XYZ file of C-alpha atoms in Angstrom:
558
model
C 204.501 17.285 75.060
C 207.497 19.230 73.796
C 210.457 16.788 73.532
C 212.720 19.292 75.300
C 210.343 19.504 78.260
C 210.068 15.720 78.340
C 213.851 15.398 78.430
C 214.008 17.774 81.404
C 211.369 15.767 83.275
C 213.227 12.506 82.711
C 216.481 14.120 83.857
C 214.828 15.333 87.066
C 213.347 11.877 87.670
C 216.678 10.173 87.052
C 218.484 12.594 89.382
C 215.945 12.100 92.155
C 216.307 8.336 91.844
C 220.093 8.461 91.765
C 220.445 10.557 94.905
C 217.699 8.611 96.684
C 215.439 11.594 97.217
C 211.650 11.653 96.883
C 210.375 13.640 93.935
C 207.848 15.428 96.089
C 207.760 16.527 99.687
C 206.942 13.703 102.063
C 205.006 13.837 105.304
C 205.559 16.608 107.793
C 204.791 14.372 110.744
C 201.008 14.605 110.851
C 198.754 11.593 110.457
C 199.413 7.885 111.000
C 202.684 6.301 109.953
C 202.958 4.541 106.634
C 202.968 0.740 106.585
C 205.991 -0.959 105.046
C 206.780 -4.428 103.723
C 208.953 -7.316 104.892
C 209.920 -10.328 102.785
C 208.890 -13.516 104.596
C 209.997 -15.882 101.816
C 213.316 -16.690 103.586
C 211.324 -18.221 106.458
C 210.262 -21.059 104.151
C 212.188 -23.657 102.166
C 211.517 -22.406 98.636
C 213.620 -23.928 95.882
C 211.810 -22.096 93.102
C 213.545 -19.239 91.330
C 212.554 -17.555 88.076
C 214.762 -19.368 85.568
C 214.675 -17.847 82.077
C 217.777 -19.816 80.944
C 219.799 -16.733 80.140
C 223.219 -17.922 78.957
C 224.258 -14.973 76.805
C 222.208 -15.986 73.771
C 219.161 -13.733 73.792
C 215.902 -15.412 72.853
C 212.781 -13.358 72.330
C 210.789 -14.601 75.328
C 213.495 -14.608 78.014
C 212.481 -11.252 79.542
C 208.915 -12.553 80.022
C 209.265 -15.137 82.772
C 207.826 -15.547 86.252
C 204.038 -15.472 86.214
C 202.093 -15.636 89.483
C 198.631 -16.815 90.494
C 197.246 -16.323 93.997
C 194.442 -18.727 94.887
C 193.031 -20.724 97.781
C 193.431 -24.077 96.065
C 192.416 -26.180 99.097
C 189.620 -23.943 100.455
C 191.183 -23.544 103.884
C 190.679 -19.764 103.918
C 194.352 -18.980 103.279
C 195.697 -17.774 99.956
C 198.305 -19.973 98.285
C 200.893 -19.081 95.625
C 201.571 -20.541 92.201
C 204.543 -19.578 90.015
C 205.280 -20.365 86.374
C 208.802 -20.836 85.038
C 210.952 -20.963 81.921
C 212.616 -23.825 80.066
C 215.923 -24.722 78.501
C 216.399 -22.977 75.163
C 216.215 -23.669 72.292
C 214.932 -27.137 73.244
C 211.966 -25.668 75.160
C 212.178 -28.415 77.766
C 211.913 -28.267 81.542
C 214.793 -30.673 81.696
C 215.402 -30.408 85.444
C 213.691 -29.140 88.586
C 215.210 -25.650 88.251
C 212.656 -25.017 85.476
C 209.614 -26.487 87.233
C 206.547 -24.438 88.049
C 205.759 -24.206 91.756
C 202.773 -24.299 94.133
C 203.298 -23.040 97.678
C 200.697 -23.835 100.343
C 200.064 -21.116 102.890
C 200.666 -22.691 106.311
C 198.980 -19.855 108.196
C 202.007 -19.067 110.351
C 203.922 -16.849 107.933
C 205.519 -19.777 106.131
C 204.769 -21.612 102.887
C 205.277 -25.277 101.986
C 206.148 -26.518 98.506
C 203.373 -28.931 97.510
C 204.042 -28.914 93.759
C 204.677 -32.654 93.186
C 201.653 -33.905 95.136
C 199.468 -31.267 93.440
C 200.610 -32.425 90.009
C 201.733 -28.945 88.988
C 205.466 -29.244 88.280
C 204.711 -28.731 84.603
C 207.608 -31.009 83.740
C 205.929 -31.858 80.410
C 205.343 -28.210 79.532
C 207.683 -25.738 77.890
C 208.538 -22.079 78.576
C 205.554 -20.718 80.569
C 204.236 -17.181 81.000
C 201.025 -16.062 82.666
C 198.778 -17.967 85.069
C 195.072 -17.339 85.589
C 193.094 -18.748 88.516
C 189.343 -19.324 88.215
C 186.610 -21.861 88.928
C 185.636 -22.603 85.328
C 183.308 -25.499 86.209
C 181.597 -23.912 89.243
C 182.418 -26.859 91.506
C 183.776 -24.691 94.311
C 187.453 -25.407 93.663
C 189.744 -22.959 91.871
C 191.333 -24.178 88.645
C 194.440 -22.926 86.817
C 195.146 -21.892 83.257
C 198.801 -21.550 82.221
C 200.100 -19.828 79.088
C 203.031 -21.459 77.310
C 205.074 -21.298 74.130
C 203.891 -24.315 72.166
C 200.791 -25.069 74.201
C 198.542 -23.578 76.838
C 197.356 -25.771 79.704
C 194.139 -26.004 81.714
C 194.459 -27.706 85.090
C 191.252 -28.813 86.796
C 191.283 -28.768 90.591
C 190.075 -32.199 91.737
C 189.182 -30.997 95.228
C 191.605 -33.328 96.941
C 194.730 -31.187 96.816
C 195.665 -32.207 93.287
C 195.115 -30.976 89.732
C 194.696 -32.815 86.432
C 195.508 -31.584 82.926
C 192.216 -31.353 81.001
C 193.440 -29.212 78.109
C 192.763 -31.673 75.319
C 189.191 -32.497 76.296
C 188.422 -28.820 77.014
C 189.218 -27.664 73.490
C 191.665 -25.035 74.750
C 194.455 -26.760 72.865
C 192.953 -25.463 69.619
C 194.939 -22.377 68.674
C 196.761 -21.423 65.451
C 200.143 -23.122 65.221
C 203.082 -21.327 66.875
C 200.893 -18.660 68.519
C 202.522 -17.424 71.710
C 200.078 -16.493 74.515
C 201.287 -14.227 77.318
C 198.297 -13.952 79.623
C 194.824 -15.374 80.139
C 191.901 -13.824 81.994
C 188.655 -15.337 83.229
C 185.367 -13.443 82.897
C 181.716 -14.123 82.034
C 181.145 -12.101 78.881
C 177.590 -13.361 78.213
C 176.376 -13.433 81.840
C 175.369 -17.101 81.632
C 177.021 -18.001 84.928
C 180.071 -19.674 83.376
C 183.579 -18.260 83.199
C 184.869 -17.654 79.689
C 188.526 -17.114 78.789
C 190.306 -14.365 76.867
C 193.955 -14.683 75.807
C 196.400 -11.892 75.044
C 198.518 -13.294 72.231
C 201.813 -11.730 71.218
C 203.177 -13.234 68.007
C 204.033 -16.417 66.112
C 207.232 -17.887 67.523
C 209.359 -21.007 67.537
C 213.088 -21.358 68.225
C 213.580 -21.619 64.478
C 211.736 -18.313 63.937
C 213.712 -16.479 66.625
C 215.485 -13.377 65.329
C 218.979 -12.292 66.388
C 219.856 -8.620 66.681
C 222.955 -6.694 67.730
C 224.091 -3.175 68.489
C 227.730 -2.090 68.602
C 228.736 -5.728 68.122
C 226.777 -6.799 71.200
C 223.732 -9.050 71.072
C 220.490 -7.381 72.122
C 216.858 -8.397 72.334
C 215.208 -7.556 69.028
C 212.674 -4.746 68.885
C 209.096 -6.089 68.993
C 208.383 -4.449 65.646
C 210.172 -7.255 63.815
C 207.631 -9.806 65.055
C 204.213 -10.210 63.451
C 200.959 -9.219 65.179
C 198.314 -11.834 65.907
C 194.675 -11.690 67.064
C 193.832 -12.145 70.712
C 191.494 -15.072 71.308
C 188.198 -15.575 73.072
C 186.829 -18.923 74.265
C 183.207 -19.468 75.294
C 182.546 -21.857 78.166
C 179.988 -24.451 77.030
C 179.335 -25.711 80.551
C 180.308 -29.333 80.072
C 184.040 -28.935 80.521
C 184.491 -27.777 76.936
C 185.188 -24.382 75.366
C 184.323 -23.043 71.925
C 186.744 -20.750 70.087
C 184.584 -17.703 69.296
C 187.429 -15.423 68.203
C 185.957 -14.974 64.736
C 182.287 -14.526 65.488
C 182.915 -12.334 68.562
C 184.923 -9.802 66.544
C 188.219 -10.375 68.341
C 189.897 -11.558 65.144
C 189.521 -8.144 63.504
C 192.263 -6.500 65.595
C 195.676 -8.219 65.705
C 198.114 -6.952 68.326
C 201.001 -7.906 70.599
C 199.207 -8.549 73.818
C 200.562 -8.203 77.325
C 198.348 -7.333 80.325
C 194.556 -7.803 80.365
C 192.090 -5.641 82.312
C 188.549 -6.910 82.969
C 185.792 -4.434 83.908
C 182.459 -2.908 82.909
C 183.828 0.383 81.615
C 180.521 1.895 80.465
C 178.428 0.575 83.363
C 175.889 -1.228 81.189
C 176.015 -4.474 83.162
C 178.211 -6.343 80.646
C 181.922 -6.957 81.133
C 184.434 -5.405 78.727
C 188.126 -6.111 78.050
C 191.193 -3.849 77.876
C 194.423 -5.303 76.460
C 197.791 -3.534 76.627
C 199.750 -4.113 73.405
C 203.535 -3.861 73.206
C 204.516 -1.165 70.619
C 201.048 -1.421 69.045
C 197.819 0.481 69.738
C 196.043 -0.753 72.875
C 192.596 -2.338 72.542
C 189.377 -1.657 74.381
C 186.749 -4.263 73.515
C 183.267 -3.051 74.451
C 180.757 -5.827 75.016
C 177.846 -5.457 72.573
C 175.597 -7.689 74.728
C 174.945 -10.105 71.861
C 178.085 -12.257 71.969
C 180.178 -9.761 70.020
C 182.655 -7.031 70.930
C 183.555 -3.718 69.305
C 187.169 -2.529 69.533
C 187.023 1.194 70.457
C 190.509 1.942 71.820
C 191.103 4.799 69.387
C 187.596 6.212 69.739
C 187.778 6.155 73.551
C 191.307 7.601 73.740
C 193.287 4.675 75.217
C 194.935 3.305 72.053
C 197.876 5.747 72.129
C 199.639 8.071 74.531
C 199.021 11.829 74.594
C 201.293 12.320 71.574
C 199.513 9.739 69.450
C 202.408 7.284 69.753
C 202.512 3.605 70.649
C 204.659 2.563 73.610
C 205.929 -0.584 75.308
C 202.685 -1.156 77.193
C 203.315 -3.953 79.681
C 201.060 -4.850 82.578
C 197.781 -3.080 83.216
C 195.152 -2.689 85.885
C 191.649 -1.289 85.606
C 190.155 0.091 88.817
C 188.354 3.227 89.996
C 191.287 5.167 91.471
C 189.329 8.374 92.266
C 186.140 6.782 93.659
C 183.795 8.467 91.200
C 182.067 5.212 90.245
C 183.786 4.758 86.864
C 186.587 2.280 86.164
C 189.882 3.848 85.052
C 192.833 2.358 83.112
C 196.537 2.190 83.947
C 199.475 0.574 82.164
C 203.229 0.944 82.573
C 206.082 1.185 80.067
C 209.859 0.981 79.756
C 212.341 3.692 80.768
C 211.987 6.948 78.867
C 208.276 6.374 78.331
C 205.441 7.674 80.451
C 203.335 5.318 82.511
C 199.783 5.967 81.400
C 196.788 6.695 83.620
C 193.468 7.296 81.880
C 190.479 8.676 83.797
C 187.091 7.354 82.722
C 184.776 10.109 81.504
C 181.467 8.561 82.529
C 181.780 5.622 80.138
C 182.048 7.759 76.994
C 185.810 8.295 76.687
C 189.027 8.474 78.722
C 191.194 11.447 79.689
C 194.986 11.048 79.843
C 195.890 12.262 83.348
C 199.510 11.129 83.855
C 200.763 14.753 83.900
C 198.045 16.065 86.225
C 198.472 13.181 88.697
C 202.294 13.532 88.725
C 202.793 10.034 87.328
C 204.552 11.577 84.330
C 207.384 12.978 86.434
C 207.724 9.965 88.726
C 207.804 7.202 86.104
C 210.294 8.380 83.475
C 213.333 6.628 84.907
C 211.572 3.299 85.565
C 210.797 0.258 83.442
C 207.551 -1.144 84.793
C 206.232 -4.635 84.076
C 203.504 -5.815 86.414
C 201.389 -3.401 88.436
C 198.204 -3.019 90.412
C 195.947 -0.622 92.279
C 196.023 -1.598 95.959
C 195.045 0.414 99.006
C 198.213 -0.481 100.879
C 197.554 1.868 103.829
C 193.781 1.308 104.152
C 192.858 4.976 103.785
C 190.161 4.282 101.185
C 192.210 5.411 98.167
C 193.749 2.885 95.794
C 197.512 3.348 95.531
C 199.629 2.245 92.586
C 202.299 -0.486 92.764
C 204.721 -1.303 89.960
C 207.276 -4.135 89.652
C 210.270 -2.609 87.865
C 213.415 -3.581 85.980
C 214.621 -3.013 82.447
C 214.596 -5.595 79.647
C 218.244 -6.516 80.220
C 221.502 -5.092 81.579
C 222.561 -2.921 78.654
C 221.433 0.394 80.132
C 222.549 2.139 83.350
C 220.118 1.553 86.172
C 218.636 -1.500 84.477
C 218.211 -3.379 87.776
C 215.567 -1.446 89.648
C 213.479 -1.520 92.803
C 209.711 -1.537 92.869
C 207.611 1.562 93.449
C 204.477 2.569 95.315
C 202.774 5.805 94.350
C 200.450 6.814 97.168
C 197.038 8.085 96.091
C 196.307 11.523 97.560
C 192.527 11.915 97.707
C 192.079 10.767 94.116
C 193.797 13.896 92.800
C 197.450 12.942 92.410
C 200.113 10.506 93.612
C 203.235 10.686 95.791
C 206.241 8.360 95.459
C 206.624 6.748 98.904
C 208.769 3.801 97.791
C 211.725 4.782 100.001
C 209.564 4.351 103.101
C 208.503 0.793 102.239
C 211.542 -0.956 103.743
C 214.758 -2.573 102.505
C 213.041 -5.758 101.313
C 210.721 -3.729 99.129
C 213.711 -1.856 97.678
C 215.634 -4.941 96.532
C 216.808 -4.281 92.996
C 216.525 -6.735 90.128
C 214.737 -7.450 86.907
C 211.291 -7.670 88.497
C 208.541 -9.211 86.383
C 205.302 -10.685 87.787
C 203.364 -9.324 90.733
C 200.134 -10.290 92.436
C 198.207 -9.041 95.468
C 196.346 -10.613 98.370
C 195.835 -10.426 102.091
C 198.045 -13.425 102.778
C 197.683 -13.444 106.560
C 194.074 -12.222 106.731
C 194.937 -9.156 108.795
C 193.101 -6.751 106.489
C 196.169 -5.193 104.870
C 197.202 -6.035 101.308
C 200.413 -7.970 100.720
C 202.477 -8.254 97.528
C 204.216 -11.170 95.769
C 206.885 -10.353 93.175
C 209.086 -12.440 90.884
C 212.486 -11.344 89.557
C 214.532 -12.942 86.792
C 217.013 -15.504 88.172
C 216.069 -14.740 91.765
C 213.720 -16.246 94.301
C 210.349 -14.526 94.663
C 209.620 -12.021 97.400
C 206.552 -12.498 99.595
C 206.109 -8.999 100.978
C 203.912 -8.863 104.058
C 202.368 -5.500 104.926
C 203.331 -4.311 108.414
C 199.693 -3.244 109.008
C 200.720 -0.816 111.722
C 198.860 2.435 111.058
C 195.561 1.615 112.792
C 193.290 2.066 109.776
C 190.234 -0.154 109.419
C 189.207 -2.418 106.558
C 186.713 -4.809 105.042
C 187.405 -7.841 102.825
C 184.516 -9.279 100.792
C 184.433 -12.876 99.562
C 181.561 -13.269 97.125
C 179.981 -16.522 95.940
C 177.709 -16.500 92.919
C 174.828 -18.851 92.256
C 173.004 -17.586 89.193
C 176.207 -15.651 88.441
C 179.532 -17.439 88.024
C 180.628 -18.907 91.350
C 183.738 -16.662 91.532
C 181.466 -13.605 91.095
C 183.930 -12.143 88.593
C 182.338 -8.992 87.218
C 180.349 -8.169 90.366
C 180.390 -4.441 91.182
C 180.532 -3.151 94.748
C 179.692 0.263 96.216
C 180.522 0.871 99.866
C 179.092 3.868 101.733
C 180.596 4.780 105.101
C 178.809 6.456 108.025
C 180.547 9.745 107.163
C 179.171 9.626 103.618
C 182.243 8.470 101.708
C 181.580 6.239 98.715
C 184.144 3.625 97.698
C 184.009 1.432 94.594
C 185.602 -1.809 93.440
C 184.755 -4.888 91.397
C 185.654 -8.572 91.363
C 188.489 -9.473 89.016
C 191.658 -11.523 89.287
C 193.444 -10.340 86.126
C 195.851 -7.703 87.413
C 199.256 -6.582 86.140
C 201.449 -8.746 83.916
C 201.359 -12.579 83.665
C 199.602 -12.647 87.013
C 196.351 -13.370 88.809
C 195.428 -11.926 92.211
C 193.159 -12.721 95.160
C 189.536 -12.534 93.990
C 188.404 -11.261 97.377
C 187.648 -7.527 97.235
C 189.443 -5.246 99.672
C 188.300 -1.891 101.027
C 190.357 0.374 103.286
C 188.142 2.416 105.602
C 190.559 4.802 107.291
C 189.357 5.672 110.792
C 185.792 4.468 110.237
C 184.874 1.373 112.237
C 181.923 0.297 110.146
C 180.077 0.567 106.865
C 176.628 2.113 106.479
C 175.752 0.145 103.357
C 177.166 -2.208 100.726
C 175.502 -2.376 97.326
C 176.349 -5.476 95.291
C 175.473 -5.649 91.609
C 175.920 -9.282 90.569
C 176.693 -10.230 86.944
C 173.234 -11.862 86.781
C 171.661 -8.439 87.308
C 170.629 -9.120 90.902
C 171.173 -6.129 93.191
C 171.785 -6.892 96.861
C 172.143 -4.380 99.730
C 173.683 -4.943 103.147
C 173.504 -2.376 105.933
C 175.323 -1.600 109.181
C 178.328 -3.831 108.608
C 181.122 -3.718 111.150
C 184.687 -3.261 109.904
C 187.853 -5.357 110.335
C 186.407 -8.627 109.106
C 186.316 -10.981 106.125
C 182.683 -10.988 105.047
C 181.360 -13.888 102.962
C 178.361 -12.875 100.854
C 176.322 -15.299 98.752
C 174.221 -14.225 95.797
C 170.495 -14.543 96.589
C 169.081 -17.677 94.998
């Protein structure tokens, strides 16, 4: 795009934000009202806040703090919340409770109880932590946790009695090149053997002694990522006995070093094998296509997702990979910092991707925002996946650096409308937002949002669920496939002939892990004509005449 035209677009976006006007015309009164969000965190005693130990000295990792995992750790049918936290710098120690990680148990009445000590998840022996990934790696029916850190990553095994135990050493996941900093982990079954494997997005080599100091106009700033070295992302194969094998070399992952942030897990070419997208900060993004023989081929450039439309690298942060236009092919989204365009790529039938940020109006709406975590969620249950972003600049050196979150409403899979101003005052709280994760926390069929912000308490944003639209929530259990059913693909056909698509994944956004249950908004339709499930094992299962407004548990046929 012509730089002059781009400057005009950013100016328009900044003006619209400053005067608190929507960029596009809103509703004219027809149709159901839009749901909005209310923060219920103040109802609970939550001591946790995202503590990145900012004291004026700017360390490289301080902006990347506040990972989230949503999981039902005690199998009571209610989704619980886990948060990671920072550490004192440069010592890298969680020297007091203000740096502890946190597990909140969903009480089922709109409140949450801190159960971190009894669960063994304070992380007091860990250092500065980043992303959290929830998954049942040993198929025992209890969800485990993997936490990314600065000097070590940690695997916690759920013991099934409300507590977790650190099994990192015996699992082999402590074997990583010295000083490698991992930002996010994602569970998936890349070889379809029924066991969850683990991929890590690694950023650089870092220790306090290696930290660089940079300044501008005699003021300390965070150094540009370009001064830090690239490192390969890593892949670990689940051996099935509690141990993992590092297959980074023989899988082909070692051939493409980057600076990894968000991870997207999906079968992009619909061949029945799960692929991996990784957003890289100021480096080309990677798309690893599964070669079905234990190896991957990096095709980001070939498929058109490595760069933006001008062939430039950007500050790619969080990402999500979902089918936003319901054509049966998984698309790619990632967000960037202010002055850069958030990128939406439409899947061209598994052969390439088309950059559609301008056509979908995302270009105009995103220029004045710095987005970190994000996710496609159908917040209003109309059957179209909308786009949420947790926003806030790197630090406070630029005007408008503290920002509110955004929701871009999906209009029939063609374009998006910024409806953030209608989401309520709690949604519009400004800050340096970082992690975000999504779940139906109160099991009412409408998706809720959890967001962390630097040096603030998290927001637990419950959806008002007041527009009358119907829904279906699917909880899948694999048998031949991995128990979490990650990688399962779902096609829903409604009585009116609409087709809706989604797949099971928990890796969404930045440093975060969402509810593995799969949500479908159904609009005014009160039932589903058919559900086609394609399990990772290859089994195809069809259900017919399913009523709406329910949580449906489906087990893979034995």
